[in-house]
Coordinates of C-alpha atoms in Angstrom, one line a residue:
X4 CA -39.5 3.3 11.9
X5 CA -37.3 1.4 14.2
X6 CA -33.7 1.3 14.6
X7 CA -33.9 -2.5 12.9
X8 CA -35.0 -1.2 10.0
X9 CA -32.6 1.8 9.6
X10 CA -30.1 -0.8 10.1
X11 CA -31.3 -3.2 7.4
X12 CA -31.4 -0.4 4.6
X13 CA -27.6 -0.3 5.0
X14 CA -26.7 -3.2 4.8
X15 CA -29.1 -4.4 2.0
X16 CA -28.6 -1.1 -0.3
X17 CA -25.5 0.5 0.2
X18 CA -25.3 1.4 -3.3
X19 CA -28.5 3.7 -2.6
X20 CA -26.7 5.4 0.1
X21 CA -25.9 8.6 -2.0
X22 CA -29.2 9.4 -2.8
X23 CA -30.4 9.5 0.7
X24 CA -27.5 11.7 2.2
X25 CA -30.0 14.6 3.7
X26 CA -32.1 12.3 4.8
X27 CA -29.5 10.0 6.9
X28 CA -28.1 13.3 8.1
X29 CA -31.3 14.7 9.8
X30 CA -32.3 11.6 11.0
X31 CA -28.9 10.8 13.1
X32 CA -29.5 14.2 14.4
X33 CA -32.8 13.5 15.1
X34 CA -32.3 10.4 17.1
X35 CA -31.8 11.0 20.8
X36 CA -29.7 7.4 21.7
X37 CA -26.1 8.2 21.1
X38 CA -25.4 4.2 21.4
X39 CA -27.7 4.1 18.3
X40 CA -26.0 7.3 16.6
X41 CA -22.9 5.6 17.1
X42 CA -23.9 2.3 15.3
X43 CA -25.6 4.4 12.2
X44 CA -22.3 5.9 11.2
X45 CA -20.1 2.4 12.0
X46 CA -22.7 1.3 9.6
X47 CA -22.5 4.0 6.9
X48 CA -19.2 3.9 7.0
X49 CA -19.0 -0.1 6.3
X50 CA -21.3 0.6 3.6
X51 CA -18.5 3.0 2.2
X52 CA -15.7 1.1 2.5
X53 CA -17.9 -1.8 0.4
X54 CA -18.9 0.4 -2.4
X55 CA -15.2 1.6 -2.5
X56 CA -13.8 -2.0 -2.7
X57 CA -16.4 -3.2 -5.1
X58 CA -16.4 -0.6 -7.4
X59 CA -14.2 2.2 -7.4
X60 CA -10.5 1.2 -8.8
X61 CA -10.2 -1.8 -11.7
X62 CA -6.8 -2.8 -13.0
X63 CA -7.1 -4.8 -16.1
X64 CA -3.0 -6.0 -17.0
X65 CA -2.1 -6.3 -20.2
X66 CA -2.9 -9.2 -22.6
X67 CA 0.5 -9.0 -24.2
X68 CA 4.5 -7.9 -22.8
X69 CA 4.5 -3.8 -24.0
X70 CA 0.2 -3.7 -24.0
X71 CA -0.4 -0.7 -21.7
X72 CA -2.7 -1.7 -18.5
X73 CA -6.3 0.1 -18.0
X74 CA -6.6 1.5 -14.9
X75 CA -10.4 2.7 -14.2
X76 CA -11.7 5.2 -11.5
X77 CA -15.3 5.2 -10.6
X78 CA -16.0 6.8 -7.8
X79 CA -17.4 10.4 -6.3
X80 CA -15.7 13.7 -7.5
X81 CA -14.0 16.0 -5.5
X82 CA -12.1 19.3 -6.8
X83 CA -8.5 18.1 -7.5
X84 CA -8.8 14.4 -7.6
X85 CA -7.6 13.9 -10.9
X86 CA -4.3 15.1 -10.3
X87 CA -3.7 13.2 -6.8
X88 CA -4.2 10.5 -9.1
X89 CA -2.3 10.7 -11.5
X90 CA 0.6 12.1 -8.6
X91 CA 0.0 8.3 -7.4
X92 CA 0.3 6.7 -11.2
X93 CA 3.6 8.9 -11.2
X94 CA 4.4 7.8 -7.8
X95 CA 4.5 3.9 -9.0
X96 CA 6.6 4.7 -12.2
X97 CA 3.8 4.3 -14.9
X98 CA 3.2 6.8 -17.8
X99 CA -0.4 7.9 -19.0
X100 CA -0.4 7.0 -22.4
X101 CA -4.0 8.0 -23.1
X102 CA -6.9 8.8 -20.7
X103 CA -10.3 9.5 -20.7
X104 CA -12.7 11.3 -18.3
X105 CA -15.8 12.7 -17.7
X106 CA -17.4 14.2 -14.3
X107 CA -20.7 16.1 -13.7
X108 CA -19.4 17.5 -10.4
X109 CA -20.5 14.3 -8.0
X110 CA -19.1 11.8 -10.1
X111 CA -16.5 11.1 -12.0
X112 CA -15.6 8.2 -14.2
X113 CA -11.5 8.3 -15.3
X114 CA -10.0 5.6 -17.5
X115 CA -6.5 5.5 -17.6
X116 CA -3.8 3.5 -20.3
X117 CA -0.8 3.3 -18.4
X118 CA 2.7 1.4 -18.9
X119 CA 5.9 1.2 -16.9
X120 CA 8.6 3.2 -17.2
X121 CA 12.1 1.9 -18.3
X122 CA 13.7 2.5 -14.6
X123 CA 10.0 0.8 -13.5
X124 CA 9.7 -2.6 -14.5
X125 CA 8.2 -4.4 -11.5
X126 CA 5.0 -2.9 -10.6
X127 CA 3.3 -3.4 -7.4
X128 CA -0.6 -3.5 -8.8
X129 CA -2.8 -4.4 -5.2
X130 CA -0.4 -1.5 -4.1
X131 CA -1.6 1.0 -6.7
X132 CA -4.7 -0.1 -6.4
X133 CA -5.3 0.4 -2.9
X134 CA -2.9 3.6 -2.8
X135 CA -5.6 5.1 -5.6
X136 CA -8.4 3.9 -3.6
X137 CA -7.8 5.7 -0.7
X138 CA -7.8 8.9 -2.6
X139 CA -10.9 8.1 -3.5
X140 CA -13.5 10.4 -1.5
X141 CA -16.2 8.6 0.3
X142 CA -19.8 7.8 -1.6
X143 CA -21.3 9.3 1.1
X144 CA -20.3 12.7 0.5
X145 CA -19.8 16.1 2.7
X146 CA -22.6 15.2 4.9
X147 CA -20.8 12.1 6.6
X148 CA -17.4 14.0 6.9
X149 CA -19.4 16.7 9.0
X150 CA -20.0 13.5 11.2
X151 CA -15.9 12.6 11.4
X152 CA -15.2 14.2 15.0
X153 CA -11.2 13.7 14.1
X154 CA -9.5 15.5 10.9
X155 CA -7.3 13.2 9.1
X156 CA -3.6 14.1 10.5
X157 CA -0.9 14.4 7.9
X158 CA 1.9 11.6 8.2
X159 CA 4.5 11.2 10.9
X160 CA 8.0 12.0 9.3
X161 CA 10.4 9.8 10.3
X162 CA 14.6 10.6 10.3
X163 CA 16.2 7.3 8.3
X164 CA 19.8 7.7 8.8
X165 CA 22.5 4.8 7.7
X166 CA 26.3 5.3 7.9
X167 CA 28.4 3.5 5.1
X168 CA 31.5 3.0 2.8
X169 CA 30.9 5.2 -0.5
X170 CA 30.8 4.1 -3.8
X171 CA 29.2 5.3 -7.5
X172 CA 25.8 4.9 -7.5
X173 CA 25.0 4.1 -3.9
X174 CA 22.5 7.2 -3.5
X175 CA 20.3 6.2 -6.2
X176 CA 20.8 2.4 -5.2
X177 CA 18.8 3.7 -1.4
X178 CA 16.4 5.9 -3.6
X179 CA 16.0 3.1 -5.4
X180 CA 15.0 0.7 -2.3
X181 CA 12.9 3.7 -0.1
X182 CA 10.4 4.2 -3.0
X183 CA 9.8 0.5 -4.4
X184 CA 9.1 0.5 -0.1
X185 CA 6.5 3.4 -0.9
X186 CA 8.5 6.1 1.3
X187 CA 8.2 9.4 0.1
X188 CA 11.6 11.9 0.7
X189 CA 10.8 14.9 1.7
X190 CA 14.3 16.0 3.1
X191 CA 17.8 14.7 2.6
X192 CA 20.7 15.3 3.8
X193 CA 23.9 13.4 2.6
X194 CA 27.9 14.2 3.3
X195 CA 30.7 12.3 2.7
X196 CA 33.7 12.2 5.3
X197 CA 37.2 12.4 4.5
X198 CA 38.0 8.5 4.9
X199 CA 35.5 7.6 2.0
X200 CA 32.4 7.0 4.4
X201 CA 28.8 8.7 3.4
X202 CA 26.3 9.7 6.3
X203 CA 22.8 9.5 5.0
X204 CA 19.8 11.6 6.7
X205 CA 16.1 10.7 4.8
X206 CA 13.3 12.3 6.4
X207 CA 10.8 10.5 5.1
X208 CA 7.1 9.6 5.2
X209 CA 5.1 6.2 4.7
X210 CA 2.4 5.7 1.8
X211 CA 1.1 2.8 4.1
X212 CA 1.4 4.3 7.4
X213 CA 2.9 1.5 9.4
X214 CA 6.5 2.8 10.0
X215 CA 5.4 3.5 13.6
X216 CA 5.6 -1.0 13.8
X217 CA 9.0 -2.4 14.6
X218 CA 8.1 -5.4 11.6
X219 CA 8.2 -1.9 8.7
X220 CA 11.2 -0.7 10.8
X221 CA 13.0 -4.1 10.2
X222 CA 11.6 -4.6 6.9
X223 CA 13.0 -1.0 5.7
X224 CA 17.1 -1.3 6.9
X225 CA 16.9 -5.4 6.6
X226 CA 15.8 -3.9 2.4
X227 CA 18.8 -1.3 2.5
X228 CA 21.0 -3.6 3.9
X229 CA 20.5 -6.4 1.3
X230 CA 21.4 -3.6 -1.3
X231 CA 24.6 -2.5 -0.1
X232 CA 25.5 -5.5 1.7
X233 CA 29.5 -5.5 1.5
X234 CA 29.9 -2.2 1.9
X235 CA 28.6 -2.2 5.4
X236 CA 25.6 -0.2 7.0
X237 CA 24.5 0.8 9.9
X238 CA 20.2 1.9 10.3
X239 CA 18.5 3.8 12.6
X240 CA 14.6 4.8 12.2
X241 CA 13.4 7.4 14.4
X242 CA 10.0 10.0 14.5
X243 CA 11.5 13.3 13.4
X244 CA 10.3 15.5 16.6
X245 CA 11.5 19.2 17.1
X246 CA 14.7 18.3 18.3
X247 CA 16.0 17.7 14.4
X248 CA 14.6 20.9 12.8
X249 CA 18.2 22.2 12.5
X250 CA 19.1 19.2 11.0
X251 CA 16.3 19.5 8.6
X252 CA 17.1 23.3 7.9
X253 CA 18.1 24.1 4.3
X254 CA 21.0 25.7 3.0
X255 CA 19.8 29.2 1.7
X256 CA 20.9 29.4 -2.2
X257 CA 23.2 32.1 -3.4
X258 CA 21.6 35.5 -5.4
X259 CA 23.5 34.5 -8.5
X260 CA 22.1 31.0 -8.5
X261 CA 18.5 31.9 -7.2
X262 CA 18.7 34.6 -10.1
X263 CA 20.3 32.2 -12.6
X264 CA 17.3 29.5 -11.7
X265 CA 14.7 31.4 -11.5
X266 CA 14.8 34.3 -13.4
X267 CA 13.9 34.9 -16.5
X268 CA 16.9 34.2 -18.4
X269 CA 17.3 30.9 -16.5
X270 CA 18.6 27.9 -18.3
X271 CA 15.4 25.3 -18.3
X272 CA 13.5 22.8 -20.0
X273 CA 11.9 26.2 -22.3
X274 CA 15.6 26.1 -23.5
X275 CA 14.6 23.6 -25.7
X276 CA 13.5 24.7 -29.3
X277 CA 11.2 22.3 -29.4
X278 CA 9.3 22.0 -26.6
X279 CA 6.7 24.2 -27.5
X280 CA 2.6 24.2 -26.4
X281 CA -0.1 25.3 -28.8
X282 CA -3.2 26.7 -26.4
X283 CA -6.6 27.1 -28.3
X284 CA -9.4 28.4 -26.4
X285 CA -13.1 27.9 -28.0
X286 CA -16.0 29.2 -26.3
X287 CA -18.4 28.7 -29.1
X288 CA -18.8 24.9 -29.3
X289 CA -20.2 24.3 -26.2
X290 CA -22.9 26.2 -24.4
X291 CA -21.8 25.6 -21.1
X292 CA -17.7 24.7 -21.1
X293 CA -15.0 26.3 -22.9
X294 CA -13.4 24.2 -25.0
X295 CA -9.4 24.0 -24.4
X296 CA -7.3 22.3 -26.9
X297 CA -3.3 21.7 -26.4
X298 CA -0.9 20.3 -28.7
X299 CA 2.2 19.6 -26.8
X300 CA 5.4 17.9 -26.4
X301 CA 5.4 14.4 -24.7
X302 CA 7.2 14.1 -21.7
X303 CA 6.9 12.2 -18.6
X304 CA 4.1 13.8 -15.9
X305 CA 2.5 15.9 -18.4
X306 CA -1.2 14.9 -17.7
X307 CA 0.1 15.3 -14.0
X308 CA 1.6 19.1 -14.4
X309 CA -2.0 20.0 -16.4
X310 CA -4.1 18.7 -13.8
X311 CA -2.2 20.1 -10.7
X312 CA -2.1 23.5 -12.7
X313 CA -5.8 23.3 -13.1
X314 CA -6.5 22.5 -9.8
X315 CA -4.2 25.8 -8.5
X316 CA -5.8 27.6 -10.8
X317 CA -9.2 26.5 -9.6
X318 CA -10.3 25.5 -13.2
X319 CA -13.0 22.7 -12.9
X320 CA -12.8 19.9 -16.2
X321 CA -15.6 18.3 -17.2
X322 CA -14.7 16.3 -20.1
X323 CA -11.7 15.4 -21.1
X324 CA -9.5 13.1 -23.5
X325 CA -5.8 13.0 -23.3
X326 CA -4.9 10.9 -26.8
X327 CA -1.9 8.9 -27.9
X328 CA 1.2 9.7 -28.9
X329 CA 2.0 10.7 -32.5
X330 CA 4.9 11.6 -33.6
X331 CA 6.5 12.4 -30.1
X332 CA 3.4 15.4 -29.5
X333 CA 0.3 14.7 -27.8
X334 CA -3.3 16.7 -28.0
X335 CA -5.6 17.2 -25.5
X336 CA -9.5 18.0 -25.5
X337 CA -10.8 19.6 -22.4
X338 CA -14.0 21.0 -21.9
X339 CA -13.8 23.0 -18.6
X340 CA -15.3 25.5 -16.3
X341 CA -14.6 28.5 -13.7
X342 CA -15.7 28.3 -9.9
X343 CA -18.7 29.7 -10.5
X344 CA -19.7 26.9 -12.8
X345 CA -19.7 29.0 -15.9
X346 CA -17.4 29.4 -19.1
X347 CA -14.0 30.9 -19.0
X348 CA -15.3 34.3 -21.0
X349 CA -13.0 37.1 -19.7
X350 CA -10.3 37.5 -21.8
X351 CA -7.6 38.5 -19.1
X352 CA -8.9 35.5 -16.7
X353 CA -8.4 33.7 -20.1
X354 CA -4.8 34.9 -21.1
X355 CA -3.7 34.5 -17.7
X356 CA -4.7 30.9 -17.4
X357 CA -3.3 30.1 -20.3
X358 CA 0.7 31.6 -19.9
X359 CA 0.5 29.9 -16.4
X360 CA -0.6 26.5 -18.2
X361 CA 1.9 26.8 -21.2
X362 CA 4.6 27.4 -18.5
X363 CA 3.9 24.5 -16.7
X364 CA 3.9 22.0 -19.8
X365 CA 7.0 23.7 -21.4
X366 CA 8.8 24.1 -18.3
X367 CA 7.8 21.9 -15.2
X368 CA 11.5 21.5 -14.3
X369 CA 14.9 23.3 -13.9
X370 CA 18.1 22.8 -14.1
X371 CA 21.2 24.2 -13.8
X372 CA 25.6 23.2 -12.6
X373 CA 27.0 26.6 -10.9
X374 CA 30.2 27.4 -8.8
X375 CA 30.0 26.8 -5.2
X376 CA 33.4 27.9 -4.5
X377 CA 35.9 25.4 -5.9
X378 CA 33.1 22.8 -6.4
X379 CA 30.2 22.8 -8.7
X380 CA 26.5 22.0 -7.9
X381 CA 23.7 20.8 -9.6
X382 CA 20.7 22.3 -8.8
X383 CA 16.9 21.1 -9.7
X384 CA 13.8 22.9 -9.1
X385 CA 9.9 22.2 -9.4
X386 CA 7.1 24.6 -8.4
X387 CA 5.6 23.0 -5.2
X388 CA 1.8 22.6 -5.3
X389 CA -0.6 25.1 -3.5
X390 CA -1.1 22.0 -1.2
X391 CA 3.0 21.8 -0.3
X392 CA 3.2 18.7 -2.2
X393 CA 6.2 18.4 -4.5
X394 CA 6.9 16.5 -7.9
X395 CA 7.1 12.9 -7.5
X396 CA 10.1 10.9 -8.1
X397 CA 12.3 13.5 -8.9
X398 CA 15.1 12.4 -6.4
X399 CA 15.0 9.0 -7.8
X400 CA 15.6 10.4 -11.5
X401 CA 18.0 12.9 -10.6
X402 CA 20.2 10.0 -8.7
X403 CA 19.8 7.3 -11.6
X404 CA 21.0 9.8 -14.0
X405 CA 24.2 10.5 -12.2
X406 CA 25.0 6.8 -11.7
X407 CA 24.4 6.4 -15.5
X408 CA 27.0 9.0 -16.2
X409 CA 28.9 7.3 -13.0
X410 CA 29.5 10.7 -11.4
X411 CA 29.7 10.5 -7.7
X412 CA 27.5 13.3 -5.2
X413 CA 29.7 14.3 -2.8
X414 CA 26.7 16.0 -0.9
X415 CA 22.7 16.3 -1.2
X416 CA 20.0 18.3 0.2
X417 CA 16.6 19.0 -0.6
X418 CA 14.8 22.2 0.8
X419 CA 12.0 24.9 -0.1
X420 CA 12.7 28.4 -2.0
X421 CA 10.4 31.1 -1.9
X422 CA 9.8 33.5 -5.1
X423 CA 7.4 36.7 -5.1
X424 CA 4.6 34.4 -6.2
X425 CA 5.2 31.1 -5.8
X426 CA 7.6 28.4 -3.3
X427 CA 10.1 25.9 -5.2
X428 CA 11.2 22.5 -4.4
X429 CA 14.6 22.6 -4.8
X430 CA 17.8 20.0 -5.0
X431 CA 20.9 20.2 -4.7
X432 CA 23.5 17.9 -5.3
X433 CA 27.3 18.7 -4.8
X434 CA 29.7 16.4 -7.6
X435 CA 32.5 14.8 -7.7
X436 CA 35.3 15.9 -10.5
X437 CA 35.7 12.4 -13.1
X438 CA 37.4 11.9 -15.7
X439 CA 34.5 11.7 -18.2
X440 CA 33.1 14.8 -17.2
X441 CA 35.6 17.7 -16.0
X442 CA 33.2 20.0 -14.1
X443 CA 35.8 23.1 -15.4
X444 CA 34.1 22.2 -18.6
X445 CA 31.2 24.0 -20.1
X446 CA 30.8 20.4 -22.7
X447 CA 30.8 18.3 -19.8
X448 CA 28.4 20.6 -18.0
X449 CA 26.1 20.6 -20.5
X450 CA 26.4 16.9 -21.2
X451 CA 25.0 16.3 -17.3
X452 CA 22.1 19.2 -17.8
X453 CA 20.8 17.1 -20.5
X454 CA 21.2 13.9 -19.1
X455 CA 19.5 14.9 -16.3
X456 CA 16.6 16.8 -18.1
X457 CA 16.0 14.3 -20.4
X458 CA 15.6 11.4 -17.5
X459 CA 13.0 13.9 -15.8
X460 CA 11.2 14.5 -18.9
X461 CA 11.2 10.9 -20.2
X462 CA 13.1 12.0 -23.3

């Protein structure tokens, strides 16, 4: 059986690749020529990347203006990949109005019916589509990332920081440009000087990885630029080393705020009469799943927050179908499993599963105004995935709300708080006193709360 031939199998049946995983494996630790190891896995892995491109991601557009698109995932599973997808789907600005999966633990096949949101319409498709593909985990499965002598880093974080004249709406009008750009914030820091002039800090990573090349550099202030044009900006980009970890360090909230956002008499989203989840659990349908059915709200994210929960929770879906809207509710079908592959049958493991997935649908977000001395703050929290990732887009809506209230933000920040059992991405976002909104006022406070829920919830 010569090298030729081992060769030729690749390239001719890549699509056959999966079934022969084992085998490949013992046989590239059988051969004794590492120039002929080498050129196995450059092979394999070209085999991959073909399967991947052919057949993984499809984007079919829709026929007419207000038709959702279909976006279809067929690919191997992995535990959690339905929620890093639908993270990237939130990512782009697109709302799942139905979806439809099914896995069997290797693969997966995921349809999703998605459409823009109103703050969303230009949507970069190849980008989606190569953003969801590389979430994707490779046909070859476990045995070839065994091979990988190099574990995938996580992103450089990079220090944006621009220096210009103020003016309503110019915080959103940079969110605005960093994530059509595919930059994701993952600190801020923004002050305002006495003579009217706002210093901005963005620590920020790239979806596409190339911020290390002066052409993305140029690209990313020449975008900002163009934006605020008039008002005059000066850009610098630079790799966020140790040096800037004080200016990266986060404010530490004050007891009575924690307390007030946290706690259990916190004002949230569950403030709202009705926003309200129905949970039924059915373990006699089905011989091997249980059968979960919700009837909830809709509101932007929501297949997103019942995924990552599930995922957390390590709570494995099988089937699935996420249906249309009616009537402003949605219901959901899941037939799922525990890690050990079996039904969810112990009541407590059942009960608990279920108050941590009802509080995630009914409350995904918080927020609340408070004193900070003379000033007041807005604060905004989300829990923060067991993988550190935080809600997507959540700066973006935040900002847009402000500017459509044309309230002014003095100062921002964006840090990590810990609870007893869980860490919180939290924002924070010092205002401006206006005219239209008097921030003495409990009406005006309340007005912002629920401009600013409702923009987050898609309300």
């Amino acid at each position: 059986f010569s090298s030729f031939h081992i060769y030729r199998f690749f390239f001719f049946s890549p699509r056959f690749v999966p079934l022969f995983g084992a085998a490949i494996e013992f046989l590239i630790h059988w051969l004794q020529n590492k120039k002929e190891k080498k050129i196995i896995r450059t092979v394999i892995l070209i085999a991959n990347m073909g399967i991947l491109n052919d057949d993984a991601v499809l984007i079919e557009p829709g026929k007419n203006p207000g038709d959702p698109s279909v976006v279809t995932v067929n690919c191997p599973d992995e535990s959690g990949l339905g929620s890093a997808l639908c993270r990237i789907i939130l990512e782009f600005g697109l709302s799942i109005t139905r979806a439809d999966f099914s896995t069997d633990g290797r693969w997966c096949y995921i349809v999703f019916w998605v459409t823009p949101d109103n703050s969303s319409p230009k949507i970069d498709w190849d980008s989606l589509k190569n953003r969801l593909l590389s979430s994707c985990p490779s046909c070859l499965g476990s045995f070839y990332l065994c091979l990988q002598s190099n574990v995938s880093k996580p992103p450089s974080l990079y220090l944006l920081k621009f220096f210009c004249r103020d003016r309503k709406g110019l915080l959103h009008d940079v969110t605005k440009v960093l994530t059509e750009l595919e930059f994701t914030i993952q600190r801020v820091k923004v002050m305002t000087t006495p003579d009217g002039r706002v210093l901005d800090m963005f620590f920020i990573t790239d979806a596409m990885d190339l911020l290390h090349t002066k052409q993305r550099q140029t690209e990313t202030c020449d975008h900002l630029t163009a934006v605020l044009g008039e008002h005059g900006v000066s850009c610098e980009l630079e790799l966020a080393g140790p040096e800037l970890e004080s200016v990266q360090r986060f404010s530490s909230l004050p007891p009575v705020a924690a307390d007030e956002l946290f706690g259990s008499d916190g004002s949230d989203v569950s403030s709202n009469s009705s926003n309200k989840a129905v949970l039924t659990v059915d373990n006699q349908l089905s011989p091997a799943h249980t059968l979960l059915q919700i009837h909830c709200v809709d509101q932007k994210g929501l297949f997103y927050d019942i995924l990552r929960t599930f995922k957390d929770c390590n709570v494995h879906i099988a089937y699935g179908r996420f249906s249309s809207k009616a009537k402003g509710y949605r219901n959901l079908e899941l037939f799922v499993r525990g890690t050990d592959g079996k039904k969810i049958a112990d009541a407590k493991h059942q009960a608990n599963f279920c108050s941590r997935l009802k509080e995630e649908i009914v409350c995904p977000l918080r927020v609340i105004i408070v004193n900070r001395g003379p000033d007041s703050e807005l604060l905004v929290a989300n829990p923060v995935e067991l993988s550190g990732k935080g809600r997507p887009r959540v700066f973006y809506d935040v900002t847009l709300a402000l500017k459509s209230l044309g309230i002014c933000i003095f100062s921002a920040e964006i840090g990590r708080h810990s609870t007893l059992d869980r860490q919180w991405e939290v924002y924070r976002f010092l205002l401006d006193e206006s005219r239209e909104f008097p921030l003495a006022s409990l009406r005006a406070r309340n007005q912002i709360v629920d401009r600013v829920t409702k923009t987050l919830m898609g309300w």
